[in-house]
Each structure stands twice: as structure tokens, then as C-alpha cells.
Coordinates of C-alpha atoms and ligand atoms in Angstrom, one line a residue:
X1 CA -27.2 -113.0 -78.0
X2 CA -24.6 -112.6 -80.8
X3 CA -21.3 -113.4 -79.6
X4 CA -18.3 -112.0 -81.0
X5 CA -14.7 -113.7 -81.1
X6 CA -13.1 -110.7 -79.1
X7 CA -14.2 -107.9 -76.9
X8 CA -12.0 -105.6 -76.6
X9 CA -11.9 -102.7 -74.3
X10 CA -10.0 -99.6 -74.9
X11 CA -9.5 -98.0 -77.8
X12 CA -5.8 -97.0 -77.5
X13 CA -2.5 -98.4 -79.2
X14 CA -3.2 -101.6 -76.9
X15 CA -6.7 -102.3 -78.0
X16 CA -6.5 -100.8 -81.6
X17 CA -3.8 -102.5 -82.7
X18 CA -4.9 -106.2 -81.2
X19 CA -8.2 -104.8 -82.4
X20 CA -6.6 -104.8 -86.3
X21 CA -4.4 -107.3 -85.9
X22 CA -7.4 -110.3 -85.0
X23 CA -9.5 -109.1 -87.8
X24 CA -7.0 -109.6 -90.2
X25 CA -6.9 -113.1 -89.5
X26 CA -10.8 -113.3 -89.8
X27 CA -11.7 -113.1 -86.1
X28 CA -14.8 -110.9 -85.3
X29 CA -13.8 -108.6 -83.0
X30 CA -15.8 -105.7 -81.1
X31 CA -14.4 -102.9 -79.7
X32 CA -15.8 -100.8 -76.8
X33 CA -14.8 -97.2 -75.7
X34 CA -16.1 -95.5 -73.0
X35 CA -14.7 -92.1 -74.3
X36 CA -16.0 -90.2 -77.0
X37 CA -13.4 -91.1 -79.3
X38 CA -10.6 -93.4 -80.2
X39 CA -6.8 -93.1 -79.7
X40 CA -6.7 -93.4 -75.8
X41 CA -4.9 -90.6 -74.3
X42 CA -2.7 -90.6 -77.9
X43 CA -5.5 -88.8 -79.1
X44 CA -4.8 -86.0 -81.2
X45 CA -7.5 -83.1 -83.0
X46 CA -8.1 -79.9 -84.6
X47 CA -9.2 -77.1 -81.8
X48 CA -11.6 -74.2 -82.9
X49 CA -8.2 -72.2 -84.3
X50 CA -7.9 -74.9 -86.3
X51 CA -4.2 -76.1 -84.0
X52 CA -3.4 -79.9 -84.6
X53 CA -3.3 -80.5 -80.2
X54 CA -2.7 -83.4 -78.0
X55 CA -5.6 -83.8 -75.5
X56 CA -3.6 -85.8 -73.4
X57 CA -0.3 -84.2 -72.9
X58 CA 2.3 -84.0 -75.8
X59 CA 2.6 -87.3 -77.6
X60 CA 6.0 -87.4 -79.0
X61 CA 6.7 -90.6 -81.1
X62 CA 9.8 -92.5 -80.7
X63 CA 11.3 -96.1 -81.2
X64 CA 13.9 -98.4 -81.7
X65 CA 11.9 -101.5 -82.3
X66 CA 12.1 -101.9 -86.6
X67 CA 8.5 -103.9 -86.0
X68 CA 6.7 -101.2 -84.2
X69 CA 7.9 -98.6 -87.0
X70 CA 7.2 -101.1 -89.9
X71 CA 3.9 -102.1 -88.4
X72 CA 2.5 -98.3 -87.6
X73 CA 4.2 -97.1 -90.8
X74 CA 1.0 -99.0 -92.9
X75 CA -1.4 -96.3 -91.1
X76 CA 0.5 -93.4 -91.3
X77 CA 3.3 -91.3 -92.9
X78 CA 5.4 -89.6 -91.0
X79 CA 7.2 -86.2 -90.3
X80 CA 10.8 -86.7 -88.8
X81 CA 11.0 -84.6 -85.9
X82 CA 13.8 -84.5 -83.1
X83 CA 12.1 -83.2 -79.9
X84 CA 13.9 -80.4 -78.4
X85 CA 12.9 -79.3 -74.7
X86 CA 14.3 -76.6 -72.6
X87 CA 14.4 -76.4 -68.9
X88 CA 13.5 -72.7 -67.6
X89 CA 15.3 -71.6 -64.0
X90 CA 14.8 -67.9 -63.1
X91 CA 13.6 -66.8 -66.5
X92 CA 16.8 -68.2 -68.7
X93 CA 16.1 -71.4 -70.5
X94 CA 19.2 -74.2 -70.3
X95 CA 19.8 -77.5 -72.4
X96 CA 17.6 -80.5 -71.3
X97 CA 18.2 -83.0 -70.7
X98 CA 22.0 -82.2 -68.9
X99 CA 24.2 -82.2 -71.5
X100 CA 27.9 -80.0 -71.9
X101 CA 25.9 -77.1 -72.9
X102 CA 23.8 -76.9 -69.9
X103 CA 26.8 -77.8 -67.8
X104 CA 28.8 -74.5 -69.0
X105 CA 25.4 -72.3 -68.9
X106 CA 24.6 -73.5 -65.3
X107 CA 28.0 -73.7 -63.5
X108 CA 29.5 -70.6 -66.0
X109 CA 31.8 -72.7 -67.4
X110 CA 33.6 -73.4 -70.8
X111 CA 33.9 -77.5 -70.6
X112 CA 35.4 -77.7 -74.1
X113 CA 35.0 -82.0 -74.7
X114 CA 33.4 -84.6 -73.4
X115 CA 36.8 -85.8 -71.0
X116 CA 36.5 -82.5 -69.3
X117 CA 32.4 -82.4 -69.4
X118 CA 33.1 -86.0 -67.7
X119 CA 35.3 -85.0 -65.3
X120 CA 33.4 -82.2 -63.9
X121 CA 30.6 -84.6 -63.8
X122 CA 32.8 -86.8 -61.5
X123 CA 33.7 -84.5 -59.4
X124 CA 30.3 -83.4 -59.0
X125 CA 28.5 -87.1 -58.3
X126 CA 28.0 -88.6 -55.3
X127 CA 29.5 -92.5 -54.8
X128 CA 26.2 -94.1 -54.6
X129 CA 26.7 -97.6 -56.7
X130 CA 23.5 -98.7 -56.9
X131 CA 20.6 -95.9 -57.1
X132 CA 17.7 -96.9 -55.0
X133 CA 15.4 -94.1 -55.3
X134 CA 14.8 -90.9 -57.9
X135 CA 17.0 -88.9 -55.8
X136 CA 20.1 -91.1 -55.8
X137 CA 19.8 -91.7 -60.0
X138 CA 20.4 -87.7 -60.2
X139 CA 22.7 -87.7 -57.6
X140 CA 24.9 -90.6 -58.7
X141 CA 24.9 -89.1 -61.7
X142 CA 25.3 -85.2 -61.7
X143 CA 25.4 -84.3 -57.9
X144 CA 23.1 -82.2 -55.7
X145 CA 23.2 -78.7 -57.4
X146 CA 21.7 -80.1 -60.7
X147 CA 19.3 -83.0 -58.9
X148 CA 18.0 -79.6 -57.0
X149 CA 17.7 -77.3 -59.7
X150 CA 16.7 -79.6 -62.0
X151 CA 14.8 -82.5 -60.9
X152 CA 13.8 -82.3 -57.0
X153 CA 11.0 -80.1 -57.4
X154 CA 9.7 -81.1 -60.8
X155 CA 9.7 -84.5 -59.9
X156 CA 7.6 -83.0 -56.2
X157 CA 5.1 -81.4 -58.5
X158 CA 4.6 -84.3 -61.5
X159 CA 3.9 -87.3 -58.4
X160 CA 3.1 -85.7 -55.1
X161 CA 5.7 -87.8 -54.0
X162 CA 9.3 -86.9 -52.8
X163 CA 11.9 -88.6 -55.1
X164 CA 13.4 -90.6 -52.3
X165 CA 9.8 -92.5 -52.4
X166 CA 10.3 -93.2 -56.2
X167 CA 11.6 -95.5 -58.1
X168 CA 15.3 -94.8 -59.5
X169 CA 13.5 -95.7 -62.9
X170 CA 11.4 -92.2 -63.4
X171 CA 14.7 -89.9 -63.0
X172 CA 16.8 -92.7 -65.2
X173 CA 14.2 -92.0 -68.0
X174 CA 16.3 -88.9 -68.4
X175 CA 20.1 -89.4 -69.7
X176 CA 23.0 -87.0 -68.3
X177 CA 25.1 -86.3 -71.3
X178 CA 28.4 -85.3 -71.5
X179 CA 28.1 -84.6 -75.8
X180 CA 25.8 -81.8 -76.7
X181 CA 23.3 -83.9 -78.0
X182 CA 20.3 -81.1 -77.7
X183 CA 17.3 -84.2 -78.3
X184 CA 15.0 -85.0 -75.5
X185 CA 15.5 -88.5 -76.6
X186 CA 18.8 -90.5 -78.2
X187 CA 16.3 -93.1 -80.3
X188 CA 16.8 -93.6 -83.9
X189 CA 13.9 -92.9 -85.2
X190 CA 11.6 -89.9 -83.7
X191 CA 8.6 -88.4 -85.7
X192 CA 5.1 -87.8 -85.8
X193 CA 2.8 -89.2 -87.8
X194 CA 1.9 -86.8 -90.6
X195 CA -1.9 -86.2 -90.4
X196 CA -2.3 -86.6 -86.4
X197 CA -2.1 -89.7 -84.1
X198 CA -6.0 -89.6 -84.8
X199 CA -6.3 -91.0 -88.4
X200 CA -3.6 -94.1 -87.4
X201 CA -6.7 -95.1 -85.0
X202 CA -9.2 -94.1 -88.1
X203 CA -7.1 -96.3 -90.3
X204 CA -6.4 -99.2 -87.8
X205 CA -10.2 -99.9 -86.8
X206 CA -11.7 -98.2 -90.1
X207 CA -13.4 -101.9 -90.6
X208 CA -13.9 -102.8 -86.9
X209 CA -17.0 -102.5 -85.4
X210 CA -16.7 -99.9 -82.7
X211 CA -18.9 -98.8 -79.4
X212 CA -18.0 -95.7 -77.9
X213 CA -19.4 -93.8 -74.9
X214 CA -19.6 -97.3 -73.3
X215 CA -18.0 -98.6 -70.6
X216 CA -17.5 -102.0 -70.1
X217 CA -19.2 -102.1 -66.6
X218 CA -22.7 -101.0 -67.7
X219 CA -22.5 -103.5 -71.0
X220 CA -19.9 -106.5 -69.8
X221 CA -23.3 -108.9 -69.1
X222 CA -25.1 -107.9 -72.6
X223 CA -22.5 -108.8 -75.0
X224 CA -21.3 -112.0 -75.7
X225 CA -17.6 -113.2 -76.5
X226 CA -15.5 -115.5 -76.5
X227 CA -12.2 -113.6 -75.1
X228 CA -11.6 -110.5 -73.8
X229 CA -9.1 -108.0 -74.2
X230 CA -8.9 -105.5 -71.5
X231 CA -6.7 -102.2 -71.5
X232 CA -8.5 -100.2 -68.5
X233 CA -7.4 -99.7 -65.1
X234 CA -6.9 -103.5 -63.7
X235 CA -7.8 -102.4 -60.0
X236 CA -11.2 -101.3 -61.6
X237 CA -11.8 -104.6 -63.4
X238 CA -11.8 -106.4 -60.0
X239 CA -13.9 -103.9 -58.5
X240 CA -10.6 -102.5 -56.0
X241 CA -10.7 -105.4 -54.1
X242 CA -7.6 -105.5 -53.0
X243 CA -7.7 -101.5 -52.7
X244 CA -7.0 -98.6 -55.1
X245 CA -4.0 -98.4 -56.8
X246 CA -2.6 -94.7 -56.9
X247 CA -2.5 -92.9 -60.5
X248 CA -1.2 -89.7 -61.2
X249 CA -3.2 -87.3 -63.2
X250 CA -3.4 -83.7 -65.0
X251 CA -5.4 -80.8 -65.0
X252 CA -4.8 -79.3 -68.8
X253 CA -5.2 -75.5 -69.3
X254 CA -5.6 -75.0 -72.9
X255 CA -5.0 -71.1 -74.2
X256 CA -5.4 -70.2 -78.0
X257 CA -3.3 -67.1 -79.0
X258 CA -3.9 -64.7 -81.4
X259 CA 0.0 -65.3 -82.3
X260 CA 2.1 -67.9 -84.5
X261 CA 4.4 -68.9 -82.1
X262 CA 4.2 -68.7 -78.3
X263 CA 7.8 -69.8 -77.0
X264 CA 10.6 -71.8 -79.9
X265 CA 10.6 -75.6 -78.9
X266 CA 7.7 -77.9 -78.7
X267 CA 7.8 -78.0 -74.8
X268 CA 9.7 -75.7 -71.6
X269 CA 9.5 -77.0 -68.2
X270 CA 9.3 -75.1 -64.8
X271 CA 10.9 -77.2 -62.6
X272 CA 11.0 -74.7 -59.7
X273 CA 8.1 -72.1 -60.6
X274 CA 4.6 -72.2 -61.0
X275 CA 2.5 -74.8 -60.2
X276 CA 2.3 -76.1 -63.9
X277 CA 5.2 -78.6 -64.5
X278 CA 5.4 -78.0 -68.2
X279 CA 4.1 -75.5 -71.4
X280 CA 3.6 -77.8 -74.6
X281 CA 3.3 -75.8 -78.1
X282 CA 3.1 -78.7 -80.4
X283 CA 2.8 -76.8 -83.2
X284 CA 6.5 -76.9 -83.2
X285 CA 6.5 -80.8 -83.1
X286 CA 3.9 -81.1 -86.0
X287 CA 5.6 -78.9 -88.3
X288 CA 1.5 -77.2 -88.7
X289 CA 2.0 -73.9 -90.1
X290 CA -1.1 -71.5 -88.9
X291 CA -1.7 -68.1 -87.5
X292 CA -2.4 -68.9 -84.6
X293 CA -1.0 -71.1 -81.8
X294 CA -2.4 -73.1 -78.8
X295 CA -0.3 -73.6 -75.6
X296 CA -1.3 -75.8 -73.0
X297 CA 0.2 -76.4 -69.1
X298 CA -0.1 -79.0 -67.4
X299 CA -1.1 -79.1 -63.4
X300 CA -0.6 -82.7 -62.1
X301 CA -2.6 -83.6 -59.3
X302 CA -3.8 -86.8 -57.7
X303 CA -7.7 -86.9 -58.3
X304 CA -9.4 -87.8 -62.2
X305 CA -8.4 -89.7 -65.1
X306 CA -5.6 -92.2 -64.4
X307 CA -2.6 -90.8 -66.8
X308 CA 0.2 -92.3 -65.1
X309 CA 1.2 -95.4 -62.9
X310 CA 3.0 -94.2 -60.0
X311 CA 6.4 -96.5 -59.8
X312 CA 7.2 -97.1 -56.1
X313 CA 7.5 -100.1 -54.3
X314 CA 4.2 -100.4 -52.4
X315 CA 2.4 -99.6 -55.6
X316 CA 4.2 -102.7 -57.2
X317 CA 3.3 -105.1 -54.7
X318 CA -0.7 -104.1 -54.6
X319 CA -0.2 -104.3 -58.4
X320 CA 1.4 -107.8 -58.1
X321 CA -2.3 -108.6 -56.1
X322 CA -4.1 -108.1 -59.1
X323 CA -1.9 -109.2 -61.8
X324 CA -2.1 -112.5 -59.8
X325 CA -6.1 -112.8 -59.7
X326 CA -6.2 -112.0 -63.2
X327 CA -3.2 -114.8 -64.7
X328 CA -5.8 -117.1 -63.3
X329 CA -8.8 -116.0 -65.6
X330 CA -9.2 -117.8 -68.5
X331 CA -9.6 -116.3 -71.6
X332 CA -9.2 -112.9 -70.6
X333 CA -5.7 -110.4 -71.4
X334 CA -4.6 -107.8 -69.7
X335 CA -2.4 -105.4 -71.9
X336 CA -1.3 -101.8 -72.0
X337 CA -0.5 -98.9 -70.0
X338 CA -3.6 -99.0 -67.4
X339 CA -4.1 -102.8 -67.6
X340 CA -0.3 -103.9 -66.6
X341 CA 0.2 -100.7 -64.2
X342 CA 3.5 -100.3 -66.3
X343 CA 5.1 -96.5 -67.3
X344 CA 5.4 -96.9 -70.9
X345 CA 5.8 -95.0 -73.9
X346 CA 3.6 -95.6 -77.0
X347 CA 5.8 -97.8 -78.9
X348 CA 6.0 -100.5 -76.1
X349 CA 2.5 -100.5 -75.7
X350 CA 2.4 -100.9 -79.2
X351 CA 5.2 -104.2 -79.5
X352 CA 3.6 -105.7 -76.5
X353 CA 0.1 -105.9 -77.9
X354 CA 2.0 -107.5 -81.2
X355 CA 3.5 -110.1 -79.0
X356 CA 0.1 -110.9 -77.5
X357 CA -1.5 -111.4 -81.0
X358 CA 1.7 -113.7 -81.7
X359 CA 0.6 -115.7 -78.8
X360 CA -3.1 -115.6 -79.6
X361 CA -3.0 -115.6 -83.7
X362 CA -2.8 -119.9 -83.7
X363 CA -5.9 -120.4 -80.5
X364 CA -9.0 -120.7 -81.4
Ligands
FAD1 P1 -4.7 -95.7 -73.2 O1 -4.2 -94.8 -74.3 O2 -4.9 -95.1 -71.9 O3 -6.0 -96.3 -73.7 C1 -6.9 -97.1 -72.8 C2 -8.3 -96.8 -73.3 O4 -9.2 -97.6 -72.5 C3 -8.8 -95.3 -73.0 O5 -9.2 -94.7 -74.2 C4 -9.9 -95.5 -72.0 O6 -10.9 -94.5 -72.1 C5 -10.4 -96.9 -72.2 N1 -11.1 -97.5 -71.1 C6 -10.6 -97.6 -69.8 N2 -11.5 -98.2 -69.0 C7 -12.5 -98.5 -69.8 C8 -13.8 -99.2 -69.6 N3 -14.1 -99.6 -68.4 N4 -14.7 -99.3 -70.6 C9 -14.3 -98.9 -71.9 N5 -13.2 -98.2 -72.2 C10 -12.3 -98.1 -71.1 N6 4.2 -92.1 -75.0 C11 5.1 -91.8 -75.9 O7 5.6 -92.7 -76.6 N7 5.6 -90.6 -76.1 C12 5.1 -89.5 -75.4 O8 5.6 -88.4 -75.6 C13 4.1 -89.7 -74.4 N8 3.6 -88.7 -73.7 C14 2.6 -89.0 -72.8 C15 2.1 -87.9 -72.0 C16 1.1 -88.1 -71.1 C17 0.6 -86.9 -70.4 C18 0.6 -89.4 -70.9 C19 -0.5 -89.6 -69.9 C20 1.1 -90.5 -71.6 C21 2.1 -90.3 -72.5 N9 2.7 -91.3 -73.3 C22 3.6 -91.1 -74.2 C23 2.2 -92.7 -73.1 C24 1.1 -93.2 -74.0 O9 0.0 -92.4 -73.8 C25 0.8 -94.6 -73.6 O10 1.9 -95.4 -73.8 C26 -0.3 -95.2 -74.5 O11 -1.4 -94.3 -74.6 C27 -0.8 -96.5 -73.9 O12 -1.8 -97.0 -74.6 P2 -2.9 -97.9 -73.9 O13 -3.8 -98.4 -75.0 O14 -2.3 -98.9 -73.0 O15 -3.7 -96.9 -73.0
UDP2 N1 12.0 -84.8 -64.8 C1 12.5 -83.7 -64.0 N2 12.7 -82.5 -64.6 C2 12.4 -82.3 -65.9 C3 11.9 -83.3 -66.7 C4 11.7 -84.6 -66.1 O1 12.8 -83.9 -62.8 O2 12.6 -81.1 -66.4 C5 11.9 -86.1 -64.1 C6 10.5 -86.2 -63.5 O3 10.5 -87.0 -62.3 C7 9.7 -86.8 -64.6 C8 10.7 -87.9 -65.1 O4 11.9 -87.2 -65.0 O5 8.5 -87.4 -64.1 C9 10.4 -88.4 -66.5 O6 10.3 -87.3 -67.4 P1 9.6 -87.4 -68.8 O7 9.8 -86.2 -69.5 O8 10.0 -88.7 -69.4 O9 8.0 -87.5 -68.3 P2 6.7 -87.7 -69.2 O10 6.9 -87.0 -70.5 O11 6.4 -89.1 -69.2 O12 5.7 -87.0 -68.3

């Protein structure tokens, strides 16, 4: 049996890019995929109507680390692009997140600064020092009449899971503002690459050999290698032994419409109506001028593929089961999203798999 240096399974930022970075130093490397494609659930393409869309959900492209921008930046150009969402309550669309715009639209005020926008805010919050919980980051925060209108039900529909069961670190993702900062996100630097999320993976593994529709279950005894990489779910890997651990996951309606435009920012979310959570237009985001437009809503529910780790206490400690099994296997990495049960964004899935290959550039 030929045997290569690394197998590595995944074909997302976390296997692509320790993919790349081993066979630049001469390793021979493998890469498996049980999709039909590369780019993990970054995976970008062009539908029938010819609309650049996300598969996965919208993909938007942030960072603050100078490495991960330098490093991607050798696949791809990019189109600067700051992300604007709205909220939608009762058919009128409001600043998100909270800024001093959304405070004046919501509560019909005319907050003129940021001292009075703070003030209000104080004398809105509740005294809780130390959120434990979803609910208590809003709370602490803004108060009840924004964590209800705002957050409470969204965050019901995107987990299954009442924010008092959830980590303080899913609501804390989203900053309260008293400027009126109108991004979705206060990093530096925000765009998206400038022919798709798609040809980064065609450029990172263009030299790589590549297996995909295979799943590292059904081939894990025919191939030989040295080390493996692994970016699946971890409870899979060990077969659940120690049980399942709970991902969330999304039902995607796709619609193509015989229009340009659909709605004016890349993405409106529903906190309180419909059962979607979210409508994504990314043609806003891409900058893709076309006649016509696809929208897609997403429907979160618990069954299919495992989008996201659900952060809550219980979830960390069965977690904690596995990551313990597999510190003891030799010469096998667990990295990225699925693999370390971690919520993270692309460009910390992308710096962690650089510090791996730091660690693993100078082994044999
Ligand atoms: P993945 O991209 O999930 O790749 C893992 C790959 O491994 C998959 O292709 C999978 O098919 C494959 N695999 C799994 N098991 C096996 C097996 N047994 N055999 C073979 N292959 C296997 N990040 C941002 O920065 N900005 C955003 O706006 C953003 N939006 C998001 C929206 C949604 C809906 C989701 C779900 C995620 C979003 N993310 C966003 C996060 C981003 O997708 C992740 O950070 C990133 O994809 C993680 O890369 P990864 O390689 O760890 O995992
Ligand atoms: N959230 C919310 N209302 C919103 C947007 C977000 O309550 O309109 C909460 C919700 O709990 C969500 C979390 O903030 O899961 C993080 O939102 P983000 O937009 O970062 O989620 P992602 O894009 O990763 O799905």
C-alpha cells in the first residue's frame, strides 16, 4: 500500500490550508472529502441564473489577524465590503446590531451623542456584573425591551434552546453600540474574495491530490499514512462513544427571482416572525451585477448536517470527553470547526490550522 505523509480529512479552511501549507515543504499529502466539492461549508458557486451563492449560509469574510489576511491574500483578491444587516420587527427594518440609530427608531427617540445614547442604555440595563447565560449578556447590556424584541426569540429559533441555557458567548458575538456604526462587524478588514470562496480552495489544493465523495470511514483501513489530520465531527471519529454531541443545523430554501434586487442589504433577520431566522441576498455582499437575484432563508433545526456547535455547559463537558481520548492518539490532529467543537468564524479556523503547521513543519 502506498503511504502518504498526511491524510487529511476535510476539505475546508482547516484541511485546505494545512493541506497547502505541508506540500510546500515537500510532504506528500492526500486529502479526502466526503462532499462533492471542496470549500467545507465556505463553499461558494454559480446557480442556474448564473447568482454567485453561499451553499452554506452567508459567508462573510472578516479579520484582524495581518497573517490570516497576508496568507489568504496569495489565493485570492479581494472586494472590500462592509456587511450591513437589518433587523425587521412588524414590517419596519431597524439598525443592527443596537446602535444610536436603532435606539431612537425603537424607543422614538432623538439620542443626539454617544453620552446620551449611553445614558439611556444605563438606565435601561439590568445590574447583572457577570453575564452567565445569553439572556443576561442582552440584559446587562441593553435591558429587557431590546433582549425581547431583539434577541429572545431569534436566538429560540437559531438553537432550540432558551437563552438562559446558552452560553453568554453567542449573544456577546453581537456589540451594543452607542456610535452609529451601521457594520455587522467592527474588524478592520472585511471583504470577499473577488471570484468566490471557491477558487481560494481551487488555488490552495490546485497541486494536491484530492479524493472527494469519500468518507474517511469507508476508506480509513485502505490508505496508508503516516499522520492524520482530521476536521470532521470528533464525536464521529470515536464512533459516539461517549454519546452524541448536539449540532445545530439549517434547512436552506433557495428562490431565484426574475428581479435584480430582492430586499437593499446582503442579509434581514426576523427575529419575531416566520419560522426562517434570516433572508441572505449575497448579491449585495459580492458586488455581482446580474438580472436576476437569488434569496435564500434559513430554517434552523436540530436534525442533518452539523453547521454549528451548540455552546452550553453540558455540551462542553461531553466535548472535553473526547478531546481527552483523542490528546492521547499519536500522530493524529484534531483541528477546525467540527473537530474542536469550537463556534468559530473562518479566519480563526484559518490562524489555528497555521499554528498547527508551525508546530508540525520541523517533525518528521
Ligand atoms: P468545514 O468548513 O465544516 O469543513 C469540514 C469538511 O470536512 C467538510 O467539507 C466535511 O464535508 C468534511 N468531512 C467531515 N467529516 C468527514 C469524513 N468523515 N470524511 C471526509 N470528509 C469529512 N465564518 C465567517 O468567518 N464568516 C461568516 O459569515 C460565517 N458564516 C457562517 C454561516 C453558517 C451558516 C455556518 C454554518 C458557518 C459560518 N461561518 C462563518 C463559519 C465557517 O463556516 C467556519 O469557520 C469554517 O467553515 C470552518 O472550517 P472547517 O474546515 O473547520 O470546517
Ligand atoms: N442574534 C439575535 N438576533 C439577531 C442576530 C443574532 O438574537 O438578529 C443572536 C443569536 O443568538 C445568534 C447570535 O446572536 O445565534 C450570533 O449571531 P451571528 O449573526 O453572529 O450568527 P451566525 O451568523 O454565526 O449564525
Amino acid at each position: 500500500m502506498e503511504r502518504v505523509d498526511y491524510l487529511i480529512v476535510g476539505a475546508g479552511f482547516a484541511g485546505s490550508v494545512l493541506a497547502e501549507r505541508l506540500h510546500s515543504i515537500g510532504k506528500k499529502v492526500l486529502v479526502i472529502e466526503k462532499r462533492d466539492h471542496i470549500g467545507g461549508n465556505s463553499f461558494d458557486y454559480h446557480d442556474e441564473a448564473e447568482v454567485l451563492v453561499h451553499k452554506y449560509g452567508p459567508h462573510y469574510f472578516r479579520t484582524e489577524y495581518e497573517e490570516v489576511k497576508s496568507y489568504l491574500s496569495r489565493f485570492t483578491e479581494w472586494i472590500p465590503h462592509e456587511y450591513i444587516i437589518k433587523a425587521s420587527i412588524k414590517e419596519r427594518l431597524y439598525s443592527f446590531p443596537i446602535n444610536r440609530n436603532t435606539l431612537n427608531q425603537f424607543f422614538g427617540l432623538s439620542l443626539k451623542n454617544e453620552e446620551e445614547a449611553k445614558e439611556f442604555l444605563d438606565s435601561k440595563k439590568e445590574k447583572i456584573a457577570d453575564p452567565k447565560n445569553a439572556e443576561e449578556q442582552v440584559l446587562a447590556l441593553a435591558g429587557k425591551e431590546i433582549y425581547e424584541a431583539f434577541f429572545k426569540n431569534y436566538t429560540i429559533k437559531q438553537w432550540g434552546i432558551h437563552p438562559t441555557d446558552l452560553d453568554a458567548s453567542i449573544t456577546a458575538r453581537i456589540p451594543i453600540r452607542t456610535n452609529t456604526d451601521e457594520r455587522y462587524f467592527g474588524t478592520s478588514f472585511q471583504a470577499m474574495p473577488k471570484e468566490g470562496y471557491h477558487k481560494i480552495f481551487e488555488n490552495m489544493l490546485k497541486d494536491i491530490p484530492l479524493k472527494l465523495n469519500t468518507d474517511f470511514n469507508q476508506v480509513k483501513e485502505k490508505i496508508g499514512y503516516k499522520k492524520l489530520i482530521y476536521t470532521g465531527p470528533i464525536d464521529a471519529f470515536f464512533n459516539y462513544r461517549f454519546g452524541k454531541l448536539p449540532y445545530r443545523s439549517l434547512h436552506f430554501i433557495f428562490k431565484t427571482l426574475d428581479k435584480e434586487y430582492f430586499q437593499d442589504y446582503s442579509q434581514v433577520n426576523y427575529p419575531n416572525e416566520h419560522d426562517y431566522t434570516r433572508i441572505v441576498e449575497i448579491k449585495h455582499a459580492t458586488h455581482q451585477k446580474c438580472p436576476k437575484t437569488t434569496i435564500v432563508e434559513e430554517y434552523p433545526k436540530d436534525e442533518g448536517e452539523p453547521f454549528y456547535p451548540i455552546p452550553r455547559k453540558q455540551n462542553k463537558e461531553l466535548y472535553k470527553q473526547y478531546q481527552k481520548v483523542a490528546e492521547k492518539l499519536k500522530n493524529t490532529y484534531f483541528i477546525g470547526r467540527l473537530a474542536q467543537y469550537k463556534y468559530i468564524n473562518m479566519d480563526q479556523t484559518v490562524k489555528s490550522a497555521l499554528d498547527l503547521f508551525e508546530k508540525l513543519k520541523d517533525e518528521d
